[in-house]
Each structure stands twice: as structure tokens, then as C-alpha cells.
Short mmCIF file of C-alpha atoms (C1' of nucleotides) in Angstrom, two decimals:
data_model
loop_
_atom_site.label_atom_id
_atom_site.label_comp_id
_atom_site.label_asym_id
_atom_site.label_seq_id
_atom_site.Cartn_x
_atom_site.Cartn_y
_atom_site.Cartn_z
CA UNK N 1 71.80 153.34 33.03
CA UNK N 2 72.79 151.21 36.01
CA UNK N 3 71.06 148.12 37.37
CA UNK N 4 68.99 150.12 39.82
CA UNK N 5 67.71 152.44 37.08
CA UNK N 6 66.87 149.53 34.82
CA UNK N 7 64.85 147.83 37.57
CA UNK N 8 62.91 151.02 38.29
CA UNK N 9 62.34 151.63 34.60
CA UNK N 10 60.93 148.13 34.04
CA UNK N 11 58.73 148.38 37.14
CA UNK N 12 57.38 151.76 36.01
CA UNK N 13 56.34 150.16 32.74
CA UNK N 14 54.59 147.36 34.62
CA UNK N 15 57.09 144.77 33.41
CA UNK N 16 58.40 141.95 35.56
CA UNK N 17 62.04 142.08 36.53
CA UNK N 18 63.47 138.66 35.79
CA UNK N 19 67.14 137.80 36.09
CA UNK N 20 67.34 137.13 32.35
CA UNK N 21 65.69 140.38 31.43
CA UNK N 22 67.93 142.31 33.78
CA UNK N 23 71.05 140.63 32.40
CA UNK N 24 70.13 141.33 28.77
CA UNK N 25 69.21 144.94 29.48
CA UNK N 26 72.38 145.58 31.46
CA UNK N 27 74.45 143.96 28.75
CA UNK N 28 73.13 145.81 25.72
CA UNK N 29 72.69 149.17 27.44
CA UNK N 30 76.35 149.24 28.45
CA UNK N 31 77.86 148.02 25.18
CA UNK N 32 79.25 150.44 22.65
CA UNK N 33 80.04 148.03 19.81
CA UNK N 34 76.52 147.29 18.55
CA UNK N 35 76.41 143.53 19.10
CA UNK N 36 74.07 141.12 17.31
CA UNK N 37 71.46 139.01 19.13
CA UNK N 38 73.68 135.97 18.64
CA UNK N 39 76.68 137.72 20.22
CA UNK N 40 74.61 138.71 23.24
CA UNK N 41 73.36 135.13 23.51
CA UNK N 42 76.89 133.68 23.44
CA UNK N 43 78.26 136.12 25.99
CA UNK N 44 75.40 135.64 28.47
CA UNK N 45 75.48 131.83 28.25
CA UNK N 46 78.36 131.58 30.71
CA UNK N 47 76.39 133.19 33.48
CA UNK N 48 72.92 132.01 32.37
CA UNK N 49 73.40 128.55 30.84
CA UNK N 50 69.69 127.98 30.17
CA UNK N 51 69.02 131.37 28.55
CA UNK N 52 67.28 131.13 25.19
CA UNK N 53 67.82 133.05 21.96
CA UNK N 54 64.09 133.70 21.87
CA UNK N 55 64.36 135.55 25.16
CA UNK N 56 67.21 137.65 23.79
CA UNK N 57 65.12 138.66 20.79
CA UNK N 58 62.02 139.38 22.84
CA UNK N 59 63.93 141.56 25.27
CA UNK N 60 65.67 143.46 22.47
CA UNK N 61 62.34 144.17 20.80
CA UNK N 62 61.00 145.31 24.14
CA UNK N 63 63.87 147.76 24.57
CA UNK N 64 63.38 148.98 21.03
CA UNK N 65 59.68 149.63 21.62
CA UNK N 66 60.60 151.46 24.83
CA UNK N 67 63.02 153.61 22.79
CA UNK N 68 66.07 152.60 24.81
CA UNK N 69 67.93 151.02 21.89
CA UNK N 70 67.78 151.11 18.11
CA UNK N 71 68.13 148.40 15.51
CA UNK N 72 70.67 148.82 12.73
CA UNK N 73 70.28 146.60 9.66
CA UNK N 74 73.46 146.02 7.70
CA UNK N 75 74.18 145.10 4.12
CA UNK N 76 74.80 141.43 4.75
CA UNK N 77 71.38 141.21 6.39
CA UNK N 78 72.69 141.17 9.95
CA UNK N 79 70.98 143.28 12.60
CA UNK N 80 72.94 145.00 15.35
CA UNK N 81 71.65 146.78 18.43
CA UNK N 82 72.79 150.26 19.44
CA UNK N 83 71.96 151.73 22.88
CA UNK N 84 72.94 155.27 21.83
CA UNK N 85 69.71 157.04 20.87
CA UNK N 86 71.29 160.47 20.45
CA UNK N 87 72.72 161.82 17.21
CA UNK N 88 76.04 160.19 16.37
CA UNK N 89 78.04 158.86 13.45
CA UNK N 90 78.55 155.09 13.24
CA UNK N 91 82.21 154.67 12.33
CA UNK N 92 82.44 151.29 10.66
CA UNK N 93 85.67 149.59 9.60
CA UNK N 94 85.15 148.31 6.07
CA UNK N 95 87.63 145.49 6.71
CA UNK N 96 86.88 144.02 10.15
CA UNK N 97 83.40 145.49 10.71
CA UNK N 98 84.19 147.01 14.09
CA UNK N 99 82.01 149.99 14.95
CA UNK N 100 82.41 152.94 17.25
CA UNK N 101 80.20 155.95 17.75
CA UNK N 102 81.45 159.45 17.03
CA UNK N 103 79.55 162.22 18.77
CA UNK N 104 80.56 165.87 19.07
CA UNK N 105 78.81 169.21 19.26
CA UNK N 106 80.28 170.23 15.94
CA UNK N 107 78.90 167.18 14.14
CA UNK N 108 75.52 167.96 15.68
CA UNK N 109 75.66 171.52 14.37
CA UNK N 110 76.65 170.45 10.86
CA UNK N 111 73.97 167.79 10.85
CA UNK N 112 71.34 170.33 11.90
CA UNK N 113 72.42 172.45 8.93
CA UNK N 114 71.80 169.47 6.63
CA UNK N 115 68.40 168.85 8.19
CA UNK N 116 67.29 172.45 7.71
CA UNK N 117 68.32 172.15 4.07
CA UNK N 118 66.09 169.06 3.69
CA UNK N 119 62.99 170.99 4.68
CA UNK N 120 61.26 168.13 6.50
CA UNK N 121 60.60 167.34 10.13
CA UNK N 122 62.82 164.32 10.77
CA UNK N 123 61.75 161.59 13.19
CA UNK N 124 65.11 159.87 13.19
CA UNK N 125 68.31 159.37 11.30
CA UNK N 126 71.18 157.05 10.72
CA UNK N 127 74.67 158.10 9.69
CA UNK N 128 77.30 155.51 8.76
CA UNK N 129 80.86 156.22 7.66
CA UNK N 130 82.99 153.38 6.35
CA UNK N 131 86.75 153.65 6.77
CA UNK N 132 89.75 151.50 7.52
CA UNK N 133 90.47 151.31 11.25
CA UNK N 134 93.98 151.57 12.69
CA UNK N 135 94.18 147.86 13.50
CA UNK N 136 93.41 146.85 9.93
CA UNK N 137 95.76 149.53 8.56
CA UNK N 138 98.61 148.09 10.63
CA UNK N 139 97.91 144.52 9.54
CA UNK N 140 98.00 145.58 5.89
CA UNK N 141 101.24 147.55 6.21
CA UNK N 142 103.25 144.77 7.88
CA UNK C 1 73.15 154.13 -18.16
CA UNK C 2 71.20 153.06 -21.23
CA UNK C 3 70.96 149.58 -22.72
CA UNK C 4 73.83 150.18 -25.09
CA UNK C 5 76.12 151.29 -22.27
CA UNK C 6 75.18 148.30 -20.15
CA UNK C 7 75.96 145.89 -22.98
CA UNK C 8 79.34 147.48 -23.54
CA UNK C 9 80.08 147.51 -19.84
CA UNK C 10 79.32 143.80 -19.49
CA UNK C 11 81.36 142.92 -22.56
CA UNK C 12 84.32 144.93 -21.29
CA UNK C 13 84.24 142.88 -18.11
CA UNK C 14 84.18 139.67 -20.14
CA UNK C 15 80.64 138.87 -19.03
CA UNK C 16 78.04 137.33 -21.30
CA UNK C 17 75.09 139.51 -22.25
CA UNK C 18 71.98 137.44 -21.63
CA UNK C 19 68.45 138.76 -21.93
CA UNK C 20 67.84 138.15 -18.21
CA UNK C 21 71.02 139.92 -17.18
CA UNK C 22 70.24 142.84 -19.41
CA UNK C 23 66.71 143.12 -18.09
CA UNK C 24 67.79 143.03 -14.44
CA UNK C 25 70.58 145.57 -15.01
CA UNK C 26 68.30 147.94 -16.93
CA UNK C 27 65.67 147.63 -14.27
CA UNK C 28 67.74 148.31 -11.17
CA UNK C 29 69.98 150.94 -12.75
CA UNK C 30 66.99 153.07 -13.72
CA UNK C 31 64.98 152.75 -10.52
CA UNK C 32 65.12 155.42 -7.87
CA UNK C 33 63.08 153.74 -5.14
CA UNK C 34 65.59 151.14 -3.93
CA UNK C 35 63.61 147.96 -4.64
CA UNK C 36 64.21 144.59 -2.96
CA UNK C 37 65.25 141.47 -4.88
CA UNK C 38 61.73 140.14 -4.51
CA UNK C 39 60.21 143.32 -6.00
CA UNK C 40 62.54 143.13 -8.99
CA UNK C 41 61.59 139.47 -9.42
CA UNK C 42 57.87 140.21 -9.35
CA UNK C 43 58.10 143.11 -11.80
CA UNK C 44 60.23 141.23 -14.32
CA UNK C 45 58.05 138.11 -14.27
CA UNK C 46 55.56 139.60 -16.71
CA UNK C 47 58.14 139.98 -19.43
CA UNK C 48 60.33 137.02 -18.42
CA UNK C 49 58.01 134.34 -17.03
CA UNK C 50 60.76 131.79 -16.41
CA UNK C 51 63.18 134.15 -14.66
CA UNK C 52 64.44 132.86 -11.33
CA UNK C 53 65.03 134.61 -8.02
CA UNK C 54 68.49 133.09 -7.95
CA UNK C 55 69.35 134.92 -11.14
CA UNK C 56 68.12 138.18 -9.63
CA UNK C 57 70.36 137.73 -6.61
CA UNK C 58 73.38 136.70 -8.66
CA UNK C 59 73.03 139.68 -10.98
CA UNK C 60 72.58 142.10 -8.08
CA UNK C 61 75.72 140.76 -6.41
CA UNK C 62 77.52 141.12 -9.71
CA UNK C 63 76.49 144.76 -10.00
CA UNK C 64 77.50 145.35 -6.42
CA UNK C 65 80.96 143.88 -7.02
CA UNK C 66 81.27 146.04 -10.13
CA UNK C 67 80.40 149.09 -7.99
CA UNK C 68 77.35 150.02 -10.02
CA UNK C 69 74.86 149.61 -7.16
CA UNK C 70 74.97 149.47 -3.39
CA UNK C 71 73.14 147.28 -0.89
CA UNK C 72 71.20 148.93 1.91
CA UNK C 73 70.25 146.73 4.87
CA UNK C 74 67.26 147.93 6.85
CA UNK C 75 66.11 147.40 10.40
CA UNK C 76 63.56 144.74 9.61
CA UNK C 77 66.29 142.71 7.93
CA UNK C 78 65.25 143.58 4.38
CA UNK C 79 67.89 144.48 1.81
CA UNK C 80 67.24 147.11 -0.86
CA UNK C 81 69.37 148.00 -3.86
CA UNK C 82 70.35 151.56 -4.73
CA UNK C 83 71.91 152.47 -8.08
CA UNK C 84 73.02 155.91 -6.89
CA UNK C 85 76.66 155.59 -5.87
CA UNK C 86 77.23 159.30 -5.30
CA UNK C 87 76.70 161.10 -2.02
CA UNK C 88 73.02 161.52 -1.21
CA UNK C 89 70.56 161.39 1.65
CA UNK C 90 68.08 158.52 1.71
CA UNK C 91 64.78 160.14 2.63
CA UNK C 92 62.71 157.34 4.15
CA UNK C 93 59.07 157.63 5.15
CA UNK C 94 58.73 156.15 8.63
CA UNK C 95 55.12 155.16 7.87
CA UNK C 96 55.02 153.67 4.38
CA UNK C 97 58.72 153.02 3.84
CA UNK C 98 58.95 154.88 0.54
CA UNK C 99 62.42 156.23 -0.21
CA UNK C 100 63.72 159.02 -2.35
CA UNK C 101 67.25 160.33 -2.74
CA UNK C 102 68.08 163.90 -1.85
CA UNK C 103 71.23 165.26 -3.47
CA UNK C 104 72.40 168.87 -3.60
CA UNK C 105 75.68 170.72 -3.67
CA UNK C 106 74.98 172.22 -0.28
CA UNK C 107 74.42 168.83 1.37
CA UNK C 108 77.70 167.70 -0.17
CA UNK C 109 79.50 170.71 1.30
CA UNK C 110 78.04 170.19 4.76
CA UNK C 111 78.83 166.50 4.62
CA UNK C 112 82.42 167.23 3.66
CA UNK C 113 82.64 169.45 6.72
CA UNK C 114 81.50 166.51 8.88
CA UNK C 115 84.03 164.21 7.23
CA UNK C 116 86.92 166.59 7.86
CA UNK C 117 85.85 166.72 11.50
CA UNK C 118 86.01 162.92 11.70
CA UNK C 119 89.67 162.88 10.72
CA UNK C 120 89.56 159.62 8.76
CA UNK C 121 89.74 158.75 5.09
CA UNK C 122 86.23 157.48 4.34
CA UNK C 123 85.67 154.73 1.80
CA UNK C 124 81.91 155.14 1.77
CA UNK C 125 78.94 156.40 3.71
CA UNK C 126 75.24 155.99 4.23
CA UNK C 127 72.91 158.74 5.35
CA UNK C 128 69.28 157.98 6.20
CA UNK C 129 66.69 160.48 7.36
CA UNK C 130 63.31 159.22 8.57
CA UNK C 131 60.33 161.50 8.18
CA UNK C 132 56.63 161.40 7.36
CA UNK C 133 56.01 161.77 3.63
CA UNK C 134 53.25 163.96 2.21
CA UNK C 135 51.06 161.00 1.24
CA UNK C 136 51.08 159.61 4.76
CA UNK C 137 50.54 163.07 6.25
CA UNK C 138 47.42 163.51 4.14
CA UNK C 139 46.03 160.11 5.06
CA UNK C 140 46.46 160.89 8.75
CA UNK C 141 44.83 164.31 8.53
CA UNK C 142 41.66 163.17 6.73
"C1'" DT G 1 54.47 131.99 54.19
"C1'" DT G 2 51.37 130.34 51.05
"C1'" DA G 3 48.29 130.60 47.28
"C1'" DC G 4 46.92 132.79 43.06
"C1'" DT G 5 47.36 134.98 38.58
"C1'" DA G 6 49.36 136.72 34.71
"C1'" DT G 7 53.70 137.34 32.65
"C1'" DT G 8 57.85 135.43 31.12
"C1'" DT G 9 60.86 131.80 29.87
"C1'" DG G 10 62.94 127.86 27.27
"C1'" DA G 11 62.42 124.33 23.97
"C1'" DT G 12 60.83 123.48 19.70
"C1'" DA G 13 58.81 124.12 15.36
"C1'" DA G 14 57.76 127.18 11.64
"C1'" DT G 15 58.89 130.90 8.61
"C1'" DG G 16 61.06 133.45 5.02
"C1'" DG G 17 64.82 135.51 2.67
"C1'" DT G 18 69.27 134.29 0.80
"C1'" DT G 19 72.67 130.99 -0.88
"C1'" DA G 20 74.32 126.54 -2.88
"C1'" DT G 21 73.85 122.82 -6.19
"C1'" DT G 22 73.45 120.93 -10.67
"C1'" DA G 23 71.71 119.59 -15.11
"C1'" DA G 24 70.18 122.09 -19.07
"C1'" DT G 25 70.51 126.21 -21.80
"C1'" DG G 26 72.46 129.62 -24.64
"C1'" DA G 27 76.13 133.41 -25.83
"C1'" DA G 28 80.53 133.99 -27.83
"C1'" DT G 29 84.12 132.35 -30.83
"C1'" DC G 30 85.95 130.05 -34.59
"C1'" DG Y 1 77.12 124.96 -37.69
"C1'" DA Y 2 80.01 123.01 -33.95
"C1'" DT Y 3 82.35 123.77 -29.63
"C1'" DT Y 4 83.06 125.59 -25.20
"C1'" DC Y 5 82.16 127.55 -21.11
"C1'" DA Y 6 79.44 130.90 -18.52
"C1'" DT Y 7 74.77 131.40 -17.21
"C1'" DT Y 8 70.19 130.02 -16.09
"C1'" DA Y 9 66.18 127.74 -13.73
"C1'" DA Y 10 64.66 124.63 -10.51
"C1'" DT Y 11 65.39 122.75 -6.34
"C1'" DA Y 12 67.25 121.95 -2.02
"C1'" DA Y 13 69.84 123.70 1.81
"C1'" DC Y 14 70.80 127.18 5.03
"C1'" DC Y 15 70.27 130.25 8.81
"C1'" DA Y 16 68.53 134.18 11.35
"C1'" DT Y 17 64.28 135.46 13.18
"C1'" DT Y 18 59.56 134.63 14.74
"C1'" DA Y 19 55.72 131.87 16.60
"C1'" DT Y 20 53.92 128.43 19.68
"C1'" DC Y 21 52.96 126.61 24.10
"C1'" DA Y 22 53.69 124.14 28.38
"C1'" DA Y 23 56.41 125.01 32.48
"C1'" DA Y 24 58.46 128.29 35.52
"C1'" DT Y 25 58.41 132.47 38.05
"C1'" DA Y 26 57.58 137.49 39.66
"C1'" DG Y 27 54.36 140.15 41.81
"C1'" DT Y 28 50.45 140.56 44.74
"C1'" DA Y 29 47.28 139.63 48.20
"C1'" DA Y 30 45.53 136.71 51.68
#
DNA sequence: TTACTATTTGATAATGGTTATTAATGAATC
DNA sequence: GATTCATTAATAACCATTATCAAATAGTAA
């Protein structure tokens, strides 16, 4: 979703397009590494020195309610935000915590087979796989 | 794991067997609904009126380090504790939040197919499916 | 452009779950 | 039973998130 689309989307919902809101939306909707609210805050401070953490949270909740992003709670209590609303596997390095999304047709097919086995109508899902990423493997082997 | 097994397990690890520790271990290892620390605290208070939340947390962390339970962070920031360390699907009601574990040979087979597609050596996983449970369905339809 | 209104923002305080601290307690060993 | 050291309970500290509210601002209409 580019800036133009975001502006139109907000306007359609009757929401005001402020520079802060636009910046936060653009930021999270383009990121693939599931940042925390704090990380978003730190990265936007350079360009928007007066931006507030409260605004970050409010905008993230807004995007969640509008179904443009999802929250992911992790085991240390931290909450990360993921703009990919389609079925995918969160590949999480158990050492450094880095995350990337894995999404293929084949995974979708296999997942559908699991869902049909469950015999319920799902309204959502979350799939995490922990592994050791290449960077961490290399550090350990040197 | 019954009381006798827990006592032996703790002793083997060189840990002291206190009544609080035993109660907390017995409680969480037999529960299937992934309670929070606070829920464990409230339920044990009847039998152990002086038990402290700090002790609950310390014992849960102990069990986690010993790989007898796993932590599950959720999207509202809450952390629940799950004594099932084998592969299973967390079936979560999107309305009331109740959880039950779904575990069959077929799900295991399908999941293994997904893992082989991913081309990594996994060290763990988490699979959540959100749906509307029967209780909540009935409430809505009346 | 200006004025008006309702939304949004930023600063701050409040909240609540988790962790740290520490003196007192109690399990294990002899 | 005495000794020792891990464990407990109570309390305070911590920190991420939420709530509050006056000031700022986007959108709209005059």
C-alpha cells in the first residue's frame, strides 16, 4: 500500500490524515520484520521529533481494528506488529529473534488440509516456527 | 506426571521439594487450559493462603527452563503456560478465549510436510487457530 | 482566507503485570 | 537436633501500555 492508497483509505473511513498518522501507517505497512511500538517510535523520531509513543499505540490499534495489521504477542510479553494479513509462517530465530514471513502455495495447501481435519470454521491463525538463522549459525561456528 | 514423579524430578535436578513448589508443579502440569500466573495464584490461595505471586512466577520460569512447560504470549500481552510440549494445535475461541489442544497423528503428518517445505531445522513451533467455540455459538444464537 | 468544529496529538499520569530485593523460613544433610 | 543454603513471602521497583486532557490541527463551510 503506497502513500496515496493510505490517504484514500483513511479518508474513506472518515479519519483525518495527519502527518504523524501517515508516517506511522507507511512505516508499519511496509515493514516485514514485525517491529514493536518502541522500535517504530525510535525510528520515526528522527523525522518527527515531537511524535509521542501514545500516538504510535493509538495508530497501531486503529490499523488493527481496520484489519490492516495484526498483533503478535510473544513469550517475553513483547508485542510486535505484522502487516501481512494473509496466511504465512513466522520464521523466528531462536537466538537473535529476527523474524521473516514464509508464504507459498504449497504451505497454504498443507495448512488447508490441517484446517479441514480440525472440523471448525477458523477466523484466524498464527503459525510460528523457531529455528536458528544463518547469521547466528555462522557466529556459533566461528 | 504424578506427584511422585515430580518429587523425583526435582530431586534429580538438585532442587528442594517445598510444598508450594509441589503444589504449583502439580497444578500447571495437570491443567489443559493454559492458565495465567494470576489464575494459578488465585486457585492455589485456598489451599496455601500465604503463597506469593513471586513464587508462582519463579516456579513457572523454573519449569520452563527445565522444558516441562512452555510460555505462550498472546496479543493482549497476557502470558499463559502450557504443559504440553509435544506438537499440537492451540484451538482458541475468539470470543471467550478458552483454549484446548488438538493433537492427532494426521496433524503431525501434515505439519511435518510443512516443515520439510520450509527447509530449516526447527527447534520449536507454535500453532494457533482462532474459531468460535460451541458455548459462544449457542449464546449468540439464542 | 478566515472561522468553526470535531478529531487528533503530545505530555503526563495512572495502570497492571512481571521482576528484583531481602529478611525470615524451612528442606536436606550430617 | 544443629547447620547450611535454597526458597519463600512481602515489598518495592520496573516498564510497557493505557488513560487523561489541554493544545494543536485537519476538514469543512462561509
